[in-house]
PDB file of C-alpha atoms in Angstrom:
ATOM      1  CA  MET A1133       0.000   0.000   0.000  1.00  0.00           C
ATOM      2  CA  GLY A1134       1.691   3.177  -1.153  1.00  0.00           C
ATOM      3  CA  LEU A1135       0.837   6.253   0.932  1.00  0.00           C
ATOM      4  CA  MET A1136       1.932   9.875   0.965  1.00  0.00           C
ATOM      5  CA  LYS A1137       5.031  10.431   3.069  1.00  0.00           C
ATOM      6  CA  VAL A1138       3.102  12.984   5.093  1.00  0.00           C
ATOM      7  CA  ILE A1139      -0.644  12.458   5.416  1.00  0.00           C
ATOM      8  CA  SER A1140      -2.446  15.371   6.997  1.00  0.00           C
ATOM      9  CA  SER A1141      -6.106  16.213   7.400  1.00  0.00           C
ATOM     10  CA  ASN A1142      -6.140  18.348   4.282  1.00  0.00           C
ATOM     11  CA  TYR A1143      -6.228  15.421   1.865  1.00  0.00           C
ATOM     12  CA  THR A1144      -9.285  14.023   0.065  1.00  0.00           C
ATOM     13  CA  LEU A1145     -10.283  10.374   0.295  1.00  0.00           C
ATOM     14  CA  LEU A1146     -11.698   9.120  -3.020  1.00  0.00           C
ATOM     15  CA  LEU A1147     -14.289   6.330  -3.216  1.00  0.00           C
ATOM     16  CA  PRO A1148     -14.612   4.427  -6.523  1.00  0.00           C
ATOM     17  CA  GLY A1149     -17.819   3.854  -8.451  1.00  0.00           C
ATOM     18  CA  GLN A1150     -18.951   1.015 -10.663  1.00  0.00           C
ATOM     19  CA  THR A1151     -16.312  -0.410 -12.927  1.00  0.00           C
ATOM     20  CA  ALA A1152     -15.278  -3.769 -14.304  1.00  0.00           C
ATOM     21  CA  PHE A1153     -15.280  -5.558 -10.957  1.00  0.00           C
ATOM     22  CA  HIS A1154     -11.917  -6.819  -9.735  1.00  0.00           C
ATOM     23  CA  VAL A1155     -12.234 -10.256  -8.206  1.00  0.00           C
ATOM     24  CA  ASP A1156      -8.951  -9.879  -6.306  1.00  0.00           C
ATOM     25  CA  SER A1157     -10.379  -6.918  -4.391  1.00  0.00           C
ATOM     26  CA  LEU A1158     -13.282  -8.985  -3.112  1.00  0.00           C
ATOM     27  CA  GLN A1159     -11.162 -11.980  -2.209  1.00  0.00           C
ATOM     28  CA  GLU A1160      -8.578  -9.834  -0.470  1.00  0.00           C
ATOM     29  CA  VAL A1161     -11.034  -8.377   2.047  1.00  0.00           C
ATOM     30  CA  ALA A1162     -13.085 -11.542   2.533  1.00  0.00           C
ATOM     31  CA  GLN A1163     -11.436 -12.502   5.841  1.00  0.00           C
ATOM     32  CA  HIS A1164     -11.960  -9.129   7.503  1.00  0.00           C
ATOM     33  CA  HIS A1165     -14.448  -9.115  10.388  1.00  0.00           C
ATOM     34  CA  LEU A1166     -16.465  -6.271   8.817  1.00  0.00           C
ATOM     35  CA  PHE A1167     -16.754  -8.237   5.596  1.00  0.00           C
ATOM     36  CA  ARG A1168     -18.040 -11.302   7.423  1.00  0.00           C
ATOM     37  CA  GLU A1169     -20.434  -9.089   9.388  1.00  0.00           C
ATOM     38  CA  HIS A1170     -22.144  -7.739   6.252  1.00  0.00           C
ATOM     39  CA  TYR A1171     -21.517 -10.338   3.561  1.00  0.00           C
ATOM     40  CA  GLU A1172     -24.529 -12.516   4.393  1.00  0.00           C
ATOM     41  CA  ASP A1173     -26.761  -9.439   4.170  1.00  0.00           C
ATOM     42  CA  VAL A1174     -25.290  -8.637   0.752  1.00  0.00           C
ATOM     43  CA  CYS A1175     -25.829 -12.225  -0.414  1.00  0.00           C
ATOM     44  CA  ASP A1176     -29.457 -12.113   0.734  1.00  0.00           C
ATOM     45  CA  ARG A1177     -30.039  -8.906  -1.195  1.00  0.00           C
ATOM     46  CA  LEU A1178     -28.396 -10.341  -4.306  1.00  0.00           C
ATOM     47  CA  ASP A1179     -29.970 -13.772  -3.864  1.00  0.00           C
ATOM     48  CA  SER A1180     -26.562 -15.211  -4.699  1.00  0.00           C
ATOM     49  CA  ASP A1181     -23.136 -15.923  -3.212  1.00  0.00           C
ATOM     50  CA  PRO A1182     -20.524 -13.985  -5.255  1.00  0.00           C
ATOM     51  CA  LEU A1183     -17.535 -15.675  -3.609  1.00  0.00           C
ATOM     52  CA  LYS A1184     -18.924 -19.106  -4.397  1.00  0.00           C
ATOM     53  CA  GLU A1185     -19.652 -18.053  -7.969  1.00  0.00           C
ATOM     54  CA  ILE A1186     -16.080 -16.814  -8.332  1.00  0.00           C
ATOM     55  CA  GLU A1187     -14.774 -20.186  -7.153  1.00  0.00           C
ATOM     56  CA  GLU A1188     -16.951 -21.805  -9.839  1.00  0.00           C
ATOM     57  CA  GLY A1189     -15.580 -19.450 -12.492  1.00  0.00           C
ATOM     58  CA  LYS A1190     -18.840 -17.526 -12.820  1.00  0.00           C
ATOM     59  CA  THR A1191     -18.040 -13.810 -12.792  1.00  0.00           C
ATOM     60  CA  ASP A1192     -20.435 -12.277 -15.346  1.00  0.00           C
ATOM     61  CA  SER A1193     -22.941 -11.245 -12.670  1.00  0.00           C
ATOM     62  CA  LEU A1194     -20.334  -9.103 -10.912  1.00  0.00           C
ATOM     63  CA  ASN A1195     -20.882  -6.342 -13.469  1.00  0.00           C
ATOM     64  CA  LEU A1196     -24.659  -6.174 -13.040  1.00  0.00           C
ATOM     65  CA  ASN A1197     -25.853  -2.908 -11.548  1.00  0.00           C
ATOM     66  CA  LEU A1198     -27.003  -4.130  -8.125  1.00  0.00           C
ATOM     67  CA  ASN A1199     -24.208  -6.678  -7.726  1.00  0.00           C
ATOM     68  CA  ASN A1200     -21.516  -4.188  -8.649  1.00  0.00           C
ATOM     69  CA  SER A1201     -22.972  -1.424  -6.466  1.00  0.00           C
ATOM     70  CA  LEU A1202     -23.219  -3.555  -3.320  1.00  0.00           C
ATOM     71  CA  LEU A1203     -19.901  -5.341  -3.765  1.00  0.00           C
ATOM     72  CA  THR A1204     -17.991  -2.174  -4.618  1.00  0.00           C
ATOM     73  CA  SER A1205     -19.438  -0.513  -1.530  1.00  0.00           C
ATOM     74  CA  LEU A1206     -18.663  -3.494   0.703  1.00  0.00           C
ATOM     75  CA  VAL A1207     -15.058  -3.603  -0.504  1.00  0.00           C
ATOM     76  CA  SER A1208     -14.721   0.173   0.042  1.00  0.00           C
ATOM     77  CA  TYR A1209     -16.223  -0.068   3.534  1.00  0.00           C
ATOM     78  CA  VAL A1210     -13.888  -2.849   4.615  1.00  0.00           C
ATOM     79  CA  SER A1211     -10.899  -1.237   2.902  1.00  0.00           C
ATOM     80  CA  TYR A1212     -11.508   1.992   4.775  1.00  0.00           C
ATOM     81  CA  GLU A1213     -11.484   0.179   8.105  1.00  0.00           C
ATOM     82  CA  SER A1214      -8.133  -1.424   7.206  1.00  0.00           C
ATOM     83  CA  PHE A1215      -6.772   1.903   5.994  1.00  0.00           C
ATOM     84  CA  ARG A1216      -7.964   3.666   9.152  1.00  0.00           C
ATOM     85  CA  ASN A1217      -6.012   1.235  11.314  1.00  0.00           C
ATOM     86  CA  LYS A1218      -2.676   1.968   9.634  1.00  0.00           C
ATOM     87  CA  PRO A1219      -0.152   3.712  11.933  1.00  0.00           C
ATOM     88  CA  SER A1220       0.311   6.543   9.414  1.00  0.00           C
ATOM     89  CA  PHE A1221      -3.427   7.226   9.045  1.00  0.00           C
ATOM     90  CA  SER A1222      -5.007  10.583   9.750  1.00  0.00           C
ATOM     91  CA  GLU A1223      -8.592  11.584   9.080  1.00  0.00           C
ATOM     92  CA  PRO A1224      -9.235  13.090   5.652  1.00  0.00           C
ATOM     93  CA  GLY A1225     -10.400  16.658   5.343  1.00  0.00           C
ATOM     94  CA  PHE A1226     -12.680  15.934   2.401  1.00  0.00           C
ATOM     95  CA  LEU A1227     -14.523  13.025   0.773  1.00  0.00           C
ATOM     96  CA  ALA A1228     -15.379  12.449  -2.874  1.00  0.00           C
ATOM     97  CA  GLY A1229     -17.113   9.451  -4.390  1.00  0.00           C
ATOM     98  CA  TYR A1230     -17.590   8.659  -8.043  1.00  0.00           C
ATOM     99  CA  SER A1231     -21.219   7.828  -8.934  1.00  0.00           C
ATOM    100  CA  VAL A1232     -22.298   5.130  -6.445  1.00  0.00           C
ATOM    101  CA  GLY A1233     -19.128   5.983  -4.544  1.00  0.00           C
ATOM    102  CA  GLN A1234     -20.774   9.270  -3.583  1.00  0.00           C
ATOM    103  CA  TRP A1235     -23.096   7.229  -1.351  1.00  0.00           C
ATOM    104  CA  MET A1236     -20.113   5.485   0.202  1.00  0.00           C
ATOM    105  CA  ALA A1237     -18.624   8.910   0.902  1.00  0.00           C
ATOM    106  CA  LEU A1238     -21.817   9.902   2.718  1.00  0.00           C
ATOM    107  CA  CYS A1239     -21.620   6.707   4.757  1.00  0.00           C
ATOM    108  CA  LEU A1240     -18.026   7.413   5.815  1.00  0.00           C
ATOM    109  CA  ALA A1241     -19.032  10.991   6.640  1.00  0.00           C
ATOM    110  CA  GLY A1242     -21.553   9.635   9.141  1.00  0.00           C
ATOM    111  CA  SER A1243     -24.718  10.495   7.194  1.00  0.00           C
ATOM    112  CA  LEU A1244     -26.040   6.938   7.301  1.00  0.00           C
ATOM    113  CA  PRO A1245     -24.877   3.540   8.617  1.00  0.00           C
ATOM    114  CA  PHE A1246     -23.645   0.902   6.201  1.00  0.00           C
ATOM    115  CA  SER A1247     -26.697  -1.321   6.745  1.00  0.00           C
ATOM    116  CA  VAL A1248     -28.983   1.534   5.636  1.00  0.00           C
ATOM    117  CA  LEU A1249     -26.628   2.311   2.756  1.00  0.00           C
ATOM    118  CA  LEU A1250     -27.219  -1.200   1.418  1.00  0.00           C
ATOM    119  CA  GLU A1251     -30.978  -0.607   1.513  1.00  0.00           C
ATOM    120  CA  VAL A1252     -30.612   2.670  -0.363  1.00  0.00           C
ATOM    121  CA  LEU A1253     -28.366   1.135  -3.011  1.00  0.00           C
ATOM    122  CA  CYS A1254     -30.840  -1.701  -3.564  1.00  0.00           C
ATOM    123  CA  GLU A1255     -33.669   0.755  -4.193  1.00  0.00           C
ATOM    124  CA  ARG A1256     -31.402   2.909  -6.338  1.00  0.00           C
ATOM    125  CA  ALA A1257     -30.365  -0.037  -8.513  1.00  0.00           C
ATOM    126  CA  HIS A1258     -33.947  -1.304  -8.790  1.00  0.00           C
ATOM    127  CA  LEU A1259     -35.216   2.057 -10.044  1.00  0.00           C
ATOM    128  CA  MET A1260     -32.280   2.454 -12.433  1.00  0.00           C
ATOM    129  CA  ASN A1261     -32.878  -0.993 -13.867  1.00  0.00           C
ATOM    130  CA  GLU A1262     -36.602  -0.307 -14.255  1.00  0.00           C
ATOM    131  CA  ALA A1263     -35.848   2.917 -16.124  1.00  0.00           C
ATOM    132  CA  VAL A1264     -34.052   1.006 -18.891  1.00  0.00           C
ATOM    133  CA  ARG A1265     -36.108  -2.177 -18.819  1.00  0.00           C
ATOM    134  CA  GLY A1266     -36.955  -3.160 -22.401  1.00  0.00           C
ATOM    135  CA  LYS A1267     -34.482  -0.616 -23.793  1.00  0.00           C
ATOM    136  CA  SER A1268     -31.120  -1.360 -25.352  1.00  0.00           C
ATOM    137  CA  THR A1269     -28.619   1.042 -23.807  1.00  0.00           C
ATOM    138  CA  GLY A1270     -24.931   1.112 -23.035  1.00  0.00           C
ATOM    139  CA  MET A1271     -21.848   3.168 -22.230  1.00  0.00           C
ATOM    140  CA  LEU A1272     -18.629   3.975 -24.046  1.00  0.00           C
ATOM    141  CA  SER A1273     -15.295   5.344 -22.827  1.00  0.00           C
ATOM    142  CA  VAL A1274     -13.550   7.890 -25.053  1.00  0.00           C
ATOM    143  CA  ILE A1275      -9.957   8.924 -24.369  1.00  0.00           C
ATOM    144  CA  GLY A1276      -7.811  11.414 -26.243  1.00  0.00           C
ATOM    145  CA  LEU A1277     -10.340  13.704 -27.901  1.00  0.00           C
ATOM    146  CA  LYS A1278     -11.462  17.215 -26.970  1.00  0.00           C
ATOM    147  CA  GLU A1279     -14.759  17.728 -25.196  1.00  0.00           C
ATOM    148  CA  ASP A1280     -16.239  19.898 -27.951  1.00  0.00           C
ATOM    149  CA  VAL A1281     -15.383  17.265 -30.557  1.00  0.00           C
ATOM    150  CA  VAL A1282     -17.137  14.535 -28.561  1.00  0.00           C
ATOM    151  CA  LYS A1283     -20.161  16.752 -27.975  1.00  0.00           C
ATOM    152  CA  GLU A1284     -20.369  17.613 -31.667  1.00  0.00           C
ATOM    153  CA  ILE A1285     -20.445  13.929 -32.607  1.00  0.00           C
ATOM    154  CA  CYS A1286     -23.188  13.262 -30.045  1.00  0.00           C
ATOM    155  CA  LEU A1287     -25.264  16.159 -31.411  1.00  0.00           C
ATOM    156  CA  GLU A1288     -24.744  14.998 -34.985  1.00  0.00           C
ATOM    157  CA  ILE A1289     -25.987  11.507 -34.128  1.00  0.00           C
ATOM    158  CA  GLU A1290     -29.053  12.930 -32.411  1.00  0.00           C
ATOM    159  CA  GLU A1291     -29.894  15.295 -35.271  1.00  0.00           C
ATOM    160  CA  THR A1292     -29.203  12.967 -38.215  1.00  0.00           C
ATOM    161  CA  GLU A1293     -29.985   9.532 -36.764  1.00  0.00           C
ATOM    162  CA  SER A1294     -32.534  10.393 -34.032  1.00  0.00           C
ATOM    163  CA  GLU A1295     -30.480   8.360 -31.555  1.00  0.00           C
ATOM    164  CA  THR A1296     -29.660   9.556 -28.052  1.00  0.00           C
ATOM    165  CA  VAL A1297     -26.048   9.579 -26.879  1.00  0.00           C
ATOM    166  CA  ASN A1298     -24.468  12.097 -24.505  1.00  0.00           C
ATOM    167  CA  ILE A1299     -21.480  12.588 -22.233  1.00  0.00           C
ATOM    168  CA  ALA A1300     -22.354  10.970 -18.909  1.00  0.00           C
ATOM    169  CA  ASN A1301     -19.011  11.351 -17.114  1.00  0.00           C
ATOM    170  CA  TYR A1302     -16.588  14.266 -17.380  1.00  0.00           C
ATOM    171  CA  ASN A1303     -13.569  12.554 -15.869  1.00  0.00           C
ATOM    172  CA  CYS A1304     -10.683  14.818 -16.827  1.00  0.00           C
ATOM    173  CA  LEU A1305      -9.360  16.623 -19.874  1.00  0.00           C
ATOM    174  CA  GLY A1306      -9.706  14.261 -22.837  1.00  0.00           C
ATOM    175  CA  GLN A1307     -11.379  11.443 -20.859  1.00  0.00           C
ATOM    176  CA  TYR A1308     -15.152  11.072 -21.135  1.00  0.00           C
ATOM    177  CA  THR A1309     -17.823   8.410 -20.843  1.00  0.00           C
ATOM    178  CA  LEU A1310     -20.816   8.361 -23.167  1.00  0.00           C
ATOM    179  CA  ALA A1311     -24.221   6.886 -22.381  1.00  0.00           C
ATOM    180  CA  GLY A1312     -27.011   6.255 -24.837  1.00  0.00           C
ATOM    181  CA  SER A1313     -28.991   3.837 -26.943  1.00  0.00           C
ATOM    182  CA  ILE A1314     -27.053   0.843 -28.239  1.00  0.00           C
ATOM    183  CA  ARG A1315     -27.356   2.109 -31.802  1.00  0.00           C
ATOM    184  CA  GLY A1316     -26.313   5.587 -30.700  1.00  0.00           C
ATOM    185  CA  ILE A1317     -23.302   4.154 -28.886  1.00  0.00           C
ATOM    186  CA  SER A1318     -22.413   2.075 -31.934  1.00  0.00           C
ATOM    187  CA  LEU A1319     -22.581   5.120 -34.206  1.00  0.00           C
ATOM    188  CA  ALA A1320     -20.512   7.155 -31.751  1.00  0.00           C
ATOM    189  CA  ARG A1321     -17.891   4.411 -31.527  1.00  0.00           C
ATOM    190  CA  LYS A1322     -17.547   4.311 -35.305  1.00  0.00           C
ATOM    191  CA  LYS A1323     -17.379   8.085 -35.752  1.00  0.00           C
ATOM    192  CA  LEU A1324     -15.034   8.716 -32.827  1.00  0.00           C
ATOM    193  CA  SER A1325     -12.726   5.842 -33.783  1.00  0.00           C
ATOM    194  CA  GLY A1326     -12.150   7.591 -37.100  1.00  0.00           C
ATOM    195  CA  MET A1327     -10.872  10.717 -35.360  1.00  0.00           C
ATOM    196  CA  ASN A1328      -7.641   9.180 -34.027  1.00  0.00           C
ATOM    197  CA  PRO A1329      -8.488   8.955 -30.318  1.00  0.00           C
ATOM    198  CA  ARG A1330      -6.132   7.261 -27.887  1.00  0.00           C
ATOM    199  CA  LYS A1331      -8.821   4.737 -27.004  1.00  0.00           C
ATOM    200  CA  VAL A1332     -12.519   4.050 -27.531  1.00  0.00           C
ATOM    201  CA  VAL A1333     -13.859   1.105 -25.559  1.00  0.00           C
ATOM    202  CA  ASP A1334     -17.268  -0.265 -24.603  1.00  0.00           C
ATOM    203  CA  LEU A1335     -17.888  -0.437 -20.848  1.00  0.00           C
ATOM    204  CA  PRO A1336     -19.469  -3.465 -19.133  1.00  0.00           C
ATOM    205  CA  MET A1337     -22.405  -1.473 -17.745  1.00  0.00           C
ATOM    206  CA  SER A1338     -25.953  -2.810 -17.850  1.00  0.00           C
ATOM    207  CA  GLY A1339     -27.558   0.534 -18.665  1.00  0.00           C
ATOM    208  CA  ALA A1340     -27.061   4.152 -19.760  1.00  0.00           C
ATOM    209  CA  TRP A1341     -26.318   5.550 -16.308  1.00  0.00           C
ATOM    210  CA  HIS A1342     -26.254   9.296 -15.636  1.00  0.00           C
ATOM    211  CA  SER A1343     -28.207  10.096 -18.767  1.00  0.00           C
ATOM    212  CA  ILE A1344     -31.673  11.087 -19.899  1.00  0.00           C
ATOM    213  CA  PHE A1345     -32.608   7.390 -19.833  1.00  0.00           C
ATOM    214  CA  MET A1346     -32.564   7.593 -16.026  1.00  0.00           C
ATOM    215  CA  GLU A1347     -35.180  10.363 -15.796  1.00  0.00           C
ATOM    216  CA  PRO A1348     -38.060   7.938 -14.953  1.00  0.00           C
ATOM    217  CA  ALA A1349     -36.145   6.929 -11.813  1.00  0.00           C
ATOM    218  CA  VAL A1350     -35.567  10.423 -10.407  1.00  0.00           C
ATOM    219  CA  VAL A1351     -38.953  11.211  -8.826  1.00  0.00           C
ATOM    220  CA  PRO A1352     -39.486   7.714  -7.335  1.00  0.00           C
ATOM    221  CA  PHE A1353     -35.980   7.798  -5.866  1.00  0.00           C
ATOM    222  CA  ARG A1354     -36.545  11.289  -4.454  1.00  0.00           C
ATOM    223  CA  ASP A1355     -39.783  10.064  -2.857  1.00  0.00           C
ATOM    224  CA  TYR A1356     -37.992   7.052  -1.402  1.00  0.00           C
ATOM    225  CA  LEU A1357     -35.172   9.157   0.037  1.00  0.00           C
ATOM    226  CA  ALA A1358     -37.716  11.233   1.936  1.00  0.00           C
ATOM    227  CA  SER A1359     -38.142   8.217   4.233  1.00  0.00           C
ATOM    228  CA  ILE A1360     -34.404   7.840   4.905  1.00  0.00           C
ATOM    229  CA  GLU A1361     -32.689   9.560   7.817  1.00  0.00           C
ATOM    230  CA  LEU A1362     -29.557  11.320   6.613  1.00  0.00           C
ATOM    231  CA  LYS A1363     -27.502  12.944   9.339  1.00  0.00           C
ATOM    232  CA  PRO A1364     -25.333  16.005   8.629  1.00  0.00           C
ATOM    233  CA  SER A1365     -22.003  15.027   7.079  1.00  0.00           C
ATOM    234  CA  SER A1366     -18.978  15.307   9.343  1.00  0.00           C
ATOM    235  CA  LEU A1367     -16.842  16.332   6.336  1.00  0.00           C
ATOM    236  CA  PRO A1368     -17.429  18.146   3.046  1.00  0.00           C
ATOM    237  CA  VAL A1369     -18.575  15.608   0.433  1.00  0.00           C
ATOM    238  CA  ALA A1370     -18.174  16.427  -3.267  1.00  0.00           C
ATOM    239  CA  CYS A1371     -21.372  16.614  -5.311  1.00  0.00           C
ATOM    240  CA  ASN A1372     -21.126  14.857  -8.683  1.00  0.00           C
ATOM    241  CA  VAL A1373     -24.033  16.906 -10.059  1.00  0.00           C
ATOM    242  CA  THR A1374     -22.677  20.409  -9.406  1.00  0.00           C
ATOM    243  CA  GLY A1375     -18.958  19.798  -8.998  1.00  0.00           C
ATOM    244  CA  LYS A1376     -19.103  21.584  -5.631  1.00  0.00           C
ATOM    245  CA  GLU A1377     -20.261  20.176  -2.280  1.00  0.00           C
ATOM    246  CA  LEU A1378     -23.393  18.256  -1.415  1.00  0.00           C
ATOM    247  CA  PRO A1379     -25.902  20.656   0.201  1.00  0.00           C
ATOM    248  CA  SER A1380     -26.298  20.580   3.963  1.00  0.00           C
ATOM    249  CA  GLU A1381     -30.001  21.535   3.851  1.00  0.00           C
ATOM    250  CA  ARG A1382     -32.021  18.298   3.722  1.00  0.00           C
ATOM    251  CA  GLU A1383     -34.446  19.070   0.880  1.00  0.00           C
ATOM    252  CA  LYS A1384     -31.682  20.361  -1.375  1.00  0.00           C
ATOM    253  CA  LEU A1385     -29.556  17.346  -0.496  1.00  0.00           C
ATOM    254  CA  LEU A1386     -32.342  14.937  -1.482  1.00  0.00           C
ATOM    255  CA  ASP A1387     -32.861  16.861  -4.730  1.00  0.00           C
ATOM    256  CA  ALA A1388     -29.173  16.544  -5.575  1.00  0.00           C
ATOM    257  CA  LEU A1389     -28.992  12.841  -4.713  1.00  0.00           C
ATOM    258  CA  ALA A1390     -32.048  12.094  -6.861  1.00  0.00           C
ATOM    259  CA  ALA A1391     -30.905  14.253  -9.783  1.00  0.00           C
ATOM    260  CA  HIS A1392     -27.591  12.403  -9.627  1.00  0.00           C
ATOM    261  CA  LEU A1393     -29.246   9.469 -11.393  1.00  0.00           C
ATOM    262  CA  CYS A1394     -29.821  11.345 -14.655  1.00  0.00           C
ATOM    263  CA  LYS A1395     -27.134  14.057 -14.517  1.00  0.00           C
ATOM    264  CA  PRO A1396     -23.540  13.681 -15.706  1.00  0.00           C
ATOM    265  CA  VAL A1397     -20.772  13.043 -13.203  1.00  0.00           C
ATOM    266  CA  LEU A1398     -18.714  16.257 -13.148  1.00  0.00           C
ATOM    267  CA  TRP A1399     -15.642  14.622 -11.685  1.00  0.00           C
ATOM    268  CA  GLU A1400     -13.057  17.096 -12.960  1.00  0.00           C
ATOM    269  CA  LYS A1401     -15.028  19.983 -11.457  1.00  0.00           C
ATOM    270  CA  CYS A1402     -15.286  18.110  -8.151  1.00  0.00           C
ATOM    271  CA  ILE A1403     -11.521  17.683  -7.905  1.00  0.00           C
ATOM    272  CA  LYS A1404     -10.791  21.287  -8.882  1.00  0.00           C
ATOM    273  CA  HIS A1405     -13.314  22.527  -6.317  1.00  0.00           C
ATOM    274  CA  LEU A1406     -11.769  20.433  -3.548  1.00  0.00           C
ATOM    275  CA  ILE A1407      -8.356  21.827  -4.426  1.00  0.00           C
ATOM    276  CA  ALA A1408      -9.823  25.323  -4.161  1.00  0.00           C
ATOM    277  CA  LEU A1409     -11.184  24.397  -0.714  1.00  0.00           C
ATOM    278  CA  GLY A1410      -7.689  23.433   0.397  1.00  0.00           C
ATOM    279  CA  SER A1411      -7.148  19.763  -0.450  1.00  0.00           C
ATOM    280  CA  LYS A1412      -3.418  19.147  -0.771  1.00  0.00           C
ATOM    281  CA  GLY A1413      -3.582  15.598  -2.035  1.00  0.00           C
ATOM    282  CA  PHE A1414      -5.834  12.678  -2.932  1.00  0.00           C
ATOM    283  CA  ILE A1415      -5.892   9.051  -1.832  1.00  0.00           C
ATOM    284  CA  GLU A1416      -8.086   6.622  -3.753  1.00  0.00           C
ATOM    285  CA  LEU A1417      -9.410   3.699  -1.733  1.00  0.00           C
ATOM    286  CA  SER A1418      -8.901   1.101  -4.452  1.00  0.00           C
ATOM    287  CA  ARG A1419      -6.347  -1.334  -5.774  1.00  0.00           C
ATOM    288  CA  VAL A1420      -6.939   0.079  -9.284  1.00  0.00           C
ATOM    289  CA  PRO A1421      -5.812   3.723  -9.713  1.00  0.00           C
ATOM    290  CA  THR A1422      -8.682   4.920 -11.901  1.00  0.00           C
ATOM    291  CA  LEU A1423      -9.611   8.091 -10.023  1.00  0.00           C
ATOM    292  CA  SER A1424      -5.963   8.738  -9.205  1.00  0.00           C
ATOM    293  CA  LYS A1425      -5.135   8.751 -12.900  1.00  0.00           C
ATOM    294  CA  PHE A1426      -7.925  11.226 -13.561  1.00  0.00           C
ATOM    295  CA  GLY A1427      -6.530  13.413 -10.790  1.00  0.00           C
ATOM    296  CA  PHE A1428      -3.029  13.353 -12.251  1.00  0.00           C
ATOM    297  CA  PHE A1429      -4.365  14.859 -15.466  1.00  0.00           C
ATOM    298  CA  ILE A1430      -6.501  17.381 -13.576  1.00  0.00           C
ATOM    299  CA  ASP A1431      -3.662  18.764 -11.419  1.00  0.00           C
ATOM    300  CA  ARG A1432      -0.361  16.926 -11.457  1.00  0.00           C
ATOM    301  CA  SER A1433       1.224  19.352  -8.984  1.00  0.00           C
ATOM    302  CA  LEU A1434      -0.540  17.472  -6.162  1.00  0.00           C
ATOM    303  CA  PRO A1435      -0.032  13.836  -5.062  1.00  0.00           C
ATOM    304  CA  HIS A1436      -2.615  11.314  -6.285  1.00  0.00           C
ATOM    305  CA  GLN A1437      -2.202   7.864  -4.747  1.00  0.00           C
ATOM    306  CA  THR A1438      -4.085   4.687  -3.930  1.00  0.00           C
ATOM    307  CA  ALA A1439      -4.549   2.824  -0.666  1.00  0.00           C
ATOM    308  CA  PHE A1440      -6.082  -0.621  -0.381  1.00  0.00           C
TER     309      PHE A1440
END
């Protein structure tokens, strides 16, 4: 585990979102007491045993929305406990989570216990899945092209082909994720591949997250959240929707958390805002340095590291 030589309270702890799930991460934390404490609950909610499926060579389900959300959060929760017990640890000054990781950030900030977090993520995934039921949607990563070029291609596809495809994640300069109809994604892949990008790759997501396709889920999720007790955060938590901080006023907070389903993740703005607030470094709680790499391209004058 590589850590900053000097870790002070002015760093930001980063919590990962859905990605191609890494089996090693799950297996590595499986013996921790917190993992054992919550794993049966996760299995009940999934109606499956992911560790057993891994042993049998069945890993396809790990990338399904609910499975990925719960397992990513469980790994982050256990990893944080291990990280917190390191001799060099000091409390972060800020928290930032990517997509579903934003909920994990709220959990670590004391807004809700992990058991309630699992309930929220189940409802969130259910509503997201319902929003795209019967629709063919997907996501595409685009690296090495300018934002205005990517946007122009998306607009062209919408105007000439009547297919919906938009930027869903603004990760850093030249690194974007598109979400849209399968045909729209296919057209975007073909057009963008012809413009000499560094990489264009389909993502193993089961829906067009953070896009207009999620709009049917927003109001039901907002209504559901009204029944959930969310305590004030002990630390500033980055808001994916605005690129600033999640609101402290309850009604505005619920609005932001619900809108998060259909609004793009403004990750680059989040990181720049945290730097403006005084963050002097970033530690990603993951064995895979995805968010750390984004951070390097956002501001390479600051340290961006991982801890797992």
